[in-house]
């Protein structure tokens, strides 16, 4: 078994354990955060059963897609969105987790067009009100969701959040619970919504306990983060780590930097 396959097995086992502790019979989807990783690393993860990959950098992702066009990958954009990148994002991704303003949603809608499958959208909520993070406030979420849900070419799926980092499980759960409460309010008028993209390596058990349907994990699968470049660097194997290390790691690469 390859290192990446072993890491995936450990991560999926840890997710299953967290679901059991939370009393859940279902389980969230695993989104592999693959930014700065080589196309060959993604191919290796795909061979081990991983089909969902999250990218932060548009051109880097497009380069990987060109190399991996023979694979049925589900591509998720999870980084901050620049207005001048909306057309490329709409054309090259299946999901966008980080819509945080109407202008971006409108541009994605226009670029997606009526001839393509709808672009799956999550609204990013800045639940901890951190100035360094993208996202709408809780009070702005419902109004933006109503508008996004009406835009052609888009399919509103739910909410995404990156709470303030903390080792306090009660605080983790409190922040995720706030997002879940917003989600429940949205579902009251939009019962078709089905996605809570919350939880990363340091806090996924708390996110799972609060109803996460997608968790975003990167280093535990691929090893150390590679330097970012606008073009995909030469393929290289991911650094190895033991299974015991895999569920607990540095989350810098999953925090959606600019």
mmCIF file of C-alpha atoms in Angstrom:
data_model
loop_
_atom_site.group_PDB
_atom_site.id
_atom_site.type_symbol
_atom_site.label_atom_id
_atom_site.label_comp_id
_atom_site.label_asym_id
_atom_site.label_seq_id
_atom_site.Cartn_x
_atom_site.Cartn_y
_atom_site.Cartn_z
ATOM 1 C CA UNK A 1 0.000 0.000 0.000
ATOM 2 C CA UNK A 2 1.323 3.453 -0.899
ATOM 3 C CA UNK A 3 1.877 6.178 1.705
ATOM 4 C CA UNK A 4 -1.078 8.221 0.456
ATOM 5 C CA UNK A 5 -3.350 5.168 0.426
ATOM 6 C CA UNK A 6 -2.280 4.392 3.997
ATOM 7 C CA UNK A 7 -2.957 7.970 5.086
ATOM 8 C CA UNK A 8 -6.397 7.901 3.463
ATOM 9 C CA UNK A 9 -7.228 4.683 5.248
ATOM 10 C CA UNK A 10 -6.204 6.212 8.589
ATOM 11 C CA UNK A 11 -8.187 9.409 7.983
ATOM 12 C CA UNK A 12 -11.324 7.523 6.956
ATOM 13 C CA UNK A 13 -11.004 5.308 10.011
ATOM 14 C CA UNK A 14 -10.687 8.379 12.242
ATOM 15 C CA UNK A 15 -13.783 9.923 10.639
ATOM 16 C CA UNK A 16 -15.707 6.703 11.261
ATOM 17 C CA UNK A 17 -14.610 6.755 14.908
ATOM 18 C CA UNK A 18 -15.755 10.372 15.268
ATOM 19 C CA UNK A 19 -19.144 9.479 13.778
ATOM 20 C CA UNK A 20 -19.511 6.624 16.235
ATOM 21 C CA UNK A 21 -18.690 8.907 19.168
ATOM 22 C CA UNK A 22 -21.235 11.437 17.902
ATOM 23 C CA UNK A 23 -23.912 8.767 17.543
ATOM 24 C CA UNK A 24 -24.185 9.283 13.791
ATOM 25 C CA UNK A 25 -25.115 6.442 11.478
ATOM 26 C CA UNK A 26 -24.245 8.491 8.399
ATOM 27 C CA UNK A 27 -20.833 9.988 7.699
ATOM 28 C CA UNK A 28 -19.520 13.169 6.079
ATOM 29 C CA UNK A 29 -17.789 13.160 2.723
ATOM 30 C CA UNK A 30 -14.028 13.592 2.803
ATOM 31 C CA UNK A 31 -12.721 16.493 0.726
ATOM 32 C CA UNK A 32 -8.978 16.077 0.167
ATOM 33 C CA UNK A 33 -7.345 19.510 0.280
ATOM 34 C CA UNK A 34 -4.832 19.133 -2.527
ATOM 35 C CA UNK A 35 -3.504 22.632 -3.107
ATOM 36 C CA UNK A 36 0.224 22.727 -3.911
ATOM 37 C CA UNK A 37 0.271 18.936 -4.267
ATOM 38 C CA UNK A 38 1.392 17.363 -7.537
ATOM 39 C CA UNK A 39 -0.955 15.836 -10.074
ATOM 40 C CA UNK A 40 0.697 12.475 -9.450
ATOM 41 C CA UNK A 41 -0.187 12.711 -5.745
ATOM 42 C CA UNK A 42 -3.828 13.298 -6.664
ATOM 43 C CA UNK A 43 -3.719 10.373 -9.067
ATOM 44 C CA UNK A 44 -2.394 8.178 -6.278
ATOM 45 C CA UNK A 45 -5.164 9.306 -3.933
ATOM 46 C CA UNK A 46 -7.756 8.698 -6.642
ATOM 47 C CA UNK A 47 -6.433 5.169 -7.132
ATOM 48 C CA UNK A 48 -7.012 4.642 -3.402
ATOM 49 C CA UNK A 49 -10.666 5.679 -3.734
ATOM 50 C CA UNK A 50 -10.612 9.451 -3.163
ATOM 51 C CA UNK A 51 -12.675 11.336 -5.758
ATOM 52 C CA UNK A 52 -13.249 14.787 -4.178
ATOM 53 C CA UNK A 53 -10.388 17.282 -4.220
ATOM 54 C CA UNK A 54 -10.296 20.864 -2.939
ATOM 55 C CA UNK A 55 -8.118 23.520 -4.552
ATOM 56 C CA UNK A 56 -7.317 27.121 -3.597
ATOM 57 C CA UNK A 57 -5.382 28.375 -6.616
ATOM 58 C CA UNK A 58 -7.183 28.584 -9.937
ATOM 59 C CA UNK A 59 -4.332 28.208 -12.416
ATOM 60 C CA UNK A 60 -2.651 25.468 -10.412
ATOM 61 C CA UNK A 61 -5.923 23.543 -10.378
ATOM 62 C CA UNK A 62 -6.453 23.992 -14.121
ATOM 63 C CA UNK A 63 -2.975 22.616 -14.779
ATOM 64 C CA UNK A 64 -3.764 19.548 -12.682
ATOM 65 C CA UNK A 65 -7.087 19.071 -14.421
ATOM 66 C CA UNK A 66 -5.283 18.980 -17.764
ATOM 67 C CA UNK A 67 -3.036 16.188 -16.464
ATOM 68 C CA UNK A 68 -5.867 14.274 -14.802
ATOM 69 C CA UNK A 69 -8.562 14.570 -17.446
ATOM 70 C CA UNK A 70 -8.860 10.794 -17.686
ATOM 71 C CA UNK A 71 -10.110 10.609 -14.074
ATOM 72 C CA UNK A 72 -13.676 11.271 -12.895
ATOM 73 C CA UNK A 73 -12.602 13.760 -10.237
ATOM 74 C CA UNK A 74 -15.054 16.069 -8.482
ATOM 75 C CA UNK A 75 -13.303 19.449 -8.265
ATOM 76 C CA UNK A 76 -14.068 21.834 -5.390
ATOM 77 C CA UNK A 77 -12.820 25.414 -5.179
ATOM 78 C CA UNK A 78 -12.295 26.374 -1.537
ATOM 79 C CA UNK A 79 -10.153 29.538 -1.647
ATOM 80 C CA UNK A 80 -10.993 33.237 -1.582
ATOM 81 C CA UNK A 81 -12.477 34.334 -4.910
ATOM 82 C CA UNK A 82 -11.138 37.234 -6.956
ATOM 83 C CA UNK A 83 -13.611 38.805 -9.375
ATOM 84 C CA UNK A 84 -11.277 38.302 -12.334
ATOM 85 C CA UNK A 85 -11.125 34.554 -11.637
ATOM 86 C CA UNK A 86 -14.858 33.871 -11.581
ATOM 87 C CA UNK A 87 -15.104 32.827 -15.226
ATOM 88 C CA UNK A 88 -12.319 30.263 -14.878
ATOM 89 C CA UNK A 89 -13.767 28.966 -11.621
ATOM 90 C CA UNK A 90 -17.231 28.612 -13.154
ATOM 91 C CA UNK A 91 -15.812 26.737 -16.130
ATOM 92 C CA UNK A 92 -13.438 24.387 -14.320
ATOM 93 C CA UNK A 93 -15.039 23.404 -11.010
ATOM 94 C CA UNK A 94 -18.029 21.369 -9.854
ATOM 95 C CA UNK A 95 -18.329 23.055 -6.457
ATOM 96 C CA UNK A 96 -17.458 26.440 -4.956
ATOM 97 C CA UNK A 97 -17.374 26.606 -1.146
ATOM 98 C CA UNK A 98 -16.341 30.230 -0.670
ATOM 99 C CA UNK A 99 -19.023 32.535 -2.090
ATOM 100 C CA UNK A 100 -19.209 35.512 0.260
ATOM 101 C CA UNK A 101 -20.795 38.349 -1.716
ATOM 102 C CA UNK A 102 -23.498 38.865 -4.290
ATOM 103 C CA UNK A 103 -21.167 40.218 -6.980
ATOM 104 C CA UNK A 104 -19.177 36.979 -6.986
ATOM 105 C CA UNK A 105 -22.327 34.848 -7.145
ATOM 106 C CA UNK A 106 -23.677 36.889 -10.051
ATOM 107 C CA UNK A 107 -20.415 36.594 -11.980
ATOM 108 C CA UNK A 108 -20.290 32.837 -11.398
ATOM 109 C CA UNK A 109 -23.894 32.563 -12.564
ATOM 110 C CA UNK A 110 -23.201 34.505 -15.740
ATOM 111 C CA UNK A 111 -20.033 32.553 -16.509
ATOM 112 C CA UNK A 112 -21.560 29.135 -15.853
ATOM 113 C CA UNK A 113 -24.332 29.570 -18.388
ATOM 114 C CA UNK A 114 -27.512 27.587 -18.885
ATOM 115 C CA UNK A 115 -25.904 24.884 -21.019
ATOM 116 C CA UNK A 116 -23.769 23.445 -18.209
ATOM 117 C CA UNK A 117 -24.777 21.505 -15.127
ATOM 118 C CA UNK A 118 -25.472 23.886 -12.233
ATOM 119 C CA UNK A 119 -22.440 24.941 -10.208
ATOM 120 C CA UNK A 120 -22.822 23.726 -6.617
ATOM 121 C CA UNK A 121 -22.463 26.634 -4.199
ATOM 122 C CA UNK A 122 -21.773 26.986 -0.499
ATOM 123 C CA UNK A 123 -21.886 30.389 1.157
ATOM 124 C CA UNK A 124 -18.895 31.039 3.397
ATOM 125 C CA UNK A 125 -19.830 32.286 6.853
ATOM 126 C CA UNK A 126 -17.302 34.176 8.975
ATOM 127 C CA UNK A 127 -18.673 32.705 12.160
ATOM 128 C CA UNK A 128 -15.838 34.028 14.353
ATOM 129 C CA UNK A 129 -15.874 37.526 12.766
ATOM 130 C CA UNK A 130 -12.121 37.430 12.108
ATOM 131 C CA UNK A 131 -10.891 40.293 9.924
ATOM 132 C CA UNK A 132 -8.332 37.982 8.299
ATOM 133 C CA UNK A 133 -10.982 35.596 6.964
ATOM 134 C CA UNK A 134 -13.457 35.837 4.136
ATOM 135 C CA UNK A 135 -17.135 35.213 4.671
ATOM 136 C CA UNK A 136 -20.421 36.887 5.422
ATOM 137 C CA UNK A 137 -21.661 37.549 8.917
ATOM 138 C CA UNK A 138 -24.441 35.454 10.365
ATOM 139 C CA UNK A 139 -26.870 38.353 9.956
ATOM 140 C CA UNK A 140 -26.051 38.641 6.238
ATOM 141 C CA UNK A 141 -26.224 34.940 5.441
ATOM 142 C CA UNK A 142 -29.948 34.407 4.951
ATOM 143 C CA UNK A 143 -30.407 37.362 2.589
ATOM 144 C CA UNK A 144 -27.431 36.349 0.438
ATOM 145 C CA UNK A 145 -28.652 32.755 0.356
ATOM 146 C CA UNK A 146 -32.084 33.818 -0.900
ATOM 147 C CA UNK A 147 -30.521 35.693 -3.799
ATOM 148 C CA UNK A 148 -27.974 33.006 -4.667
ATOM 149 C CA UNK A 149 -30.715 30.373 -4.701
ATOM 150 C CA UNK A 150 -32.499 32.312 -7.444
ATOM 151 C CA UNK A 151 -29.522 32.761 -9.781
ATOM 152 C CA UNK A 152 -29.456 30.672 -12.977
ATOM 153 C CA UNK A 153 -26.609 28.239 -13.405
ATOM 154 C CA UNK A 154 -26.067 27.903 -9.660
ATOM 155 C CA UNK A 155 -27.351 25.351 -7.160
ATOM 156 C CA UNK A 156 -27.180 26.508 -3.568
ATOM 157 C CA UNK A 157 -26.141 23.515 -1.453
ATOM 158 C CA UNK A 158 -25.431 25.004 1.970
ATOM 159 C CA UNK A 159 -22.813 26.715 4.109
ATOM 160 C CA UNK A 160 -19.064 26.596 4.672
ATOM 161 C CA UNK A 161 -17.149 27.990 7.633
ATOM 162 C CA UNK A 162 -13.613 28.150 9.015
ATOM 163 C CA UNK A 163 -13.932 29.036 12.706
ATOM 164 C CA UNK A 164 -11.207 30.589 14.823
ATOM 165 C CA UNK A 165 -8.630 27.942 15.754
ATOM 166 C CA UNK A 166 -8.892 26.671 19.303
ATOM 167 C CA UNK A 167 -8.071 23.484 21.187
ATOM 168 C CA UNK A 168 -11.151 23.934 23.381
ATOM 169 C CA UNK A 169 -13.647 21.368 22.116
ATOM 170 C CA UNK A 170 -16.553 23.223 23.712
ATOM 171 C CA UNK A 171 -15.609 26.383 21.818
ATOM 172 C CA UNK A 172 -15.179 24.392 18.605
ATOM 173 C CA UNK A 173 -18.650 22.951 19.007
ATOM 174 C CA UNK A 174 -20.142 26.332 19.893
ATOM 175 C CA UNK A 175 -18.845 27.862 16.661
ATOM 176 C CA UNK A 176 -19.981 24.918 14.558
ATOM 177 C CA UNK A 177 -23.347 24.927 16.317
ATOM 178 C CA UNK A 178 -23.823 28.558 15.287
ATOM 179 C CA UNK A 179 -23.273 27.579 11.651
ATOM 180 C CA UNK A 180 -25.603 24.603 12.039
ATOM 181 C CA UNK A 181 -28.288 26.903 13.444
ATOM 182 C CA UNK A 182 -28.011 29.131 10.362
ATOM 183 C CA UNK A 183 -28.187 26.058 8.161
ATOM 184 C CA UNK A 184 -31.348 24.865 9.905
ATOM 185 C CA UNK A 185 -32.925 28.287 9.375
ATOM 186 C CA UNK A 186 -32.090 28.111 5.673
ATOM 187 C CA UNK A 187 -33.488 24.608 5.390
ATOM 188 C CA UNK A 188 -36.819 25.816 6.738
ATOM 189 C CA UNK A 189 -37.369 27.693 3.465
ATOM 190 C CA UNK A 190 -35.010 25.682 1.254
ATOM 191 C CA UNK A 191 -35.402 22.024 2.272
ATOM 192 C CA UNK A 192 -33.256 20.954 -0.673
ATOM 193 C CA UNK A 193 -30.101 22.274 1.026
ATOM 194 C CA UNK A 194 -27.903 19.408 2.161
ATOM 195 C CA UNK A 195 -24.345 20.601 2.783
ATOM 196 C CA UNK A 196 -22.433 21.781 5.844
ATOM 197 C CA UNK A 197 -18.777 22.122 4.835
ATOM 198 C CA UNK A 198 -17.219 22.432 8.283
ATOM 199 C CA UNK A 199 -14.347 20.733 10.038
ATOM 200 C CA UNK A 200 -10.653 20.286 9.379
ATOM 201 C CA UNK A 201 -7.989 18.118 10.937
ATOM 202 C CA UNK A 202 -7.824 19.909 14.290
ATOM 203 C CA UNK A 203 -11.574 20.114 14.841
ATOM 204 C CA UNK A 204 -13.341 17.545 12.637
ATOM 205 C CA UNK A 205 -14.718 15.498 15.595
ATOM 206 C CA UNK A 206 -16.530 18.606 16.869
ATOM 207 C CA UNK A 207 -17.743 19.395 13.357
ATOM 208 C CA UNK A 208 -19.031 15.859 12.906
ATOM 209 C CA UNK A 209 -20.869 16.096 16.236
ATOM 210 C CA UNK A 210 -22.561 19.261 14.942
ATOM 211 C CA UNK A 211 -23.670 17.734 11.654
ATOM 212 C CA UNK A 212 -20.841 18.273 9.155
ATOM 213 C CA UNK A 213 -21.565 16.720 5.761
ATOM 214 C CA UNK A 214 -18.125 17.562 4.308
ATOM 215 C CA UNK A 215 -14.812 17.690 6.191
ATOM 216 C CA UNK A 216 -11.712 19.190 4.554
ATOM 217 C CA UNK A 217 -8.393 17.464 5.264
ATOM 218 C CA UNK A 218 -5.057 17.892 3.491
ATOM 219 C CA UNK A 219 -1.693 17.204 5.129
ATOM 220 C CA UNK A 220 -2.889 13.994 6.782
ATOM 221 C CA UNK A 221 -3.444 12.602 3.303
ATOM 222 C CA UNK A 222 -0.630 14.063 1.214
ATOM 223 C CA UNK A 223 2.129 14.869 3.675
ATOM 224 C CA UNK A 224 3.900 18.207 3.962
ATOM 225 C CA UNK A 225 2.616 21.128 1.961
ATOM 226 C CA UNK A 226 4.584 21.952 -1.187
ATOM 227 C CA UNK A 227 5.546 25.527 -2.172
ATOM 228 C CA UNK A 228 2.838 27.216 -4.223
ATOM 229 C CA UNK A 229 3.570 27.970 -7.874
ATOM 230 C CA UNK A 230 1.338 29.151 -10.711
ATOM 231 C CA UNK A 231 2.159 26.007 -12.650
ATOM 232 C CA UNK A 232 2.134 22.486 -11.322
ATOM 233 C CA UNK A 233 5.651 21.511 -10.156
ATOM 234 C CA UNK A 234 7.206 18.193 -11.130
ATOM 235 C CA UNK A 235 5.566 15.237 -9.487
ATOM 236 C CA UNK A 236 7.074 14.039 -6.237
ATOM 237 C CA UNK A 237 5.913 11.528 -3.628
ATOM 238 C CA UNK A 238 4.203 12.839 -0.544
ATOM 239 C CA UNK A 239 6.175 12.738 2.679
ATOM 240 C CA UNK A 240 5.332 9.744 4.777
ATOM 241 C CA UNK A 241 3.778 9.885 8.222
ATOM 242 C CA UNK A 242 2.522 7.201 10.518
ATOM 243 C CA UNK A 243 -1.176 6.414 10.714
ATOM 244 C CA UNK A 244 -1.189 7.593 14.310
ATOM 245 C CA UNK A 245 -0.065 11.044 13.167
ATOM 246 C CA UNK A 246 -2.511 11.315 10.294
ATOM 247 C CA UNK A 247 -5.697 12.524 12.021
ATOM 248 C CA UNK A 248 -3.862 15.292 13.953
ATOM 249 C CA UNK A 249 -1.783 17.776 12.030
ATOM 250 C CA UNK A 250 -0.938 21.320 11.148
ATOM 251 C CA UNK A 251 -3.924 22.846 9.379
ATOM 252 C CA UNK A 252 -2.264 25.815 7.695
ATOM 253 C CA UNK A 253 -2.906 24.473 4.228
ATOM 254 C CA UNK A 254 -6.608 23.996 4.866
ATOM 255 C CA UNK A 255 -7.227 27.559 6.031
ATOM 256 C CA UNK A 256 -7.786 28.883 2.478
ATOM 257 C CA UNK A 257 -5.030 31.533 2.293
ATOM 258 C CA UNK A 258 -5.066 34.188 -0.356
#
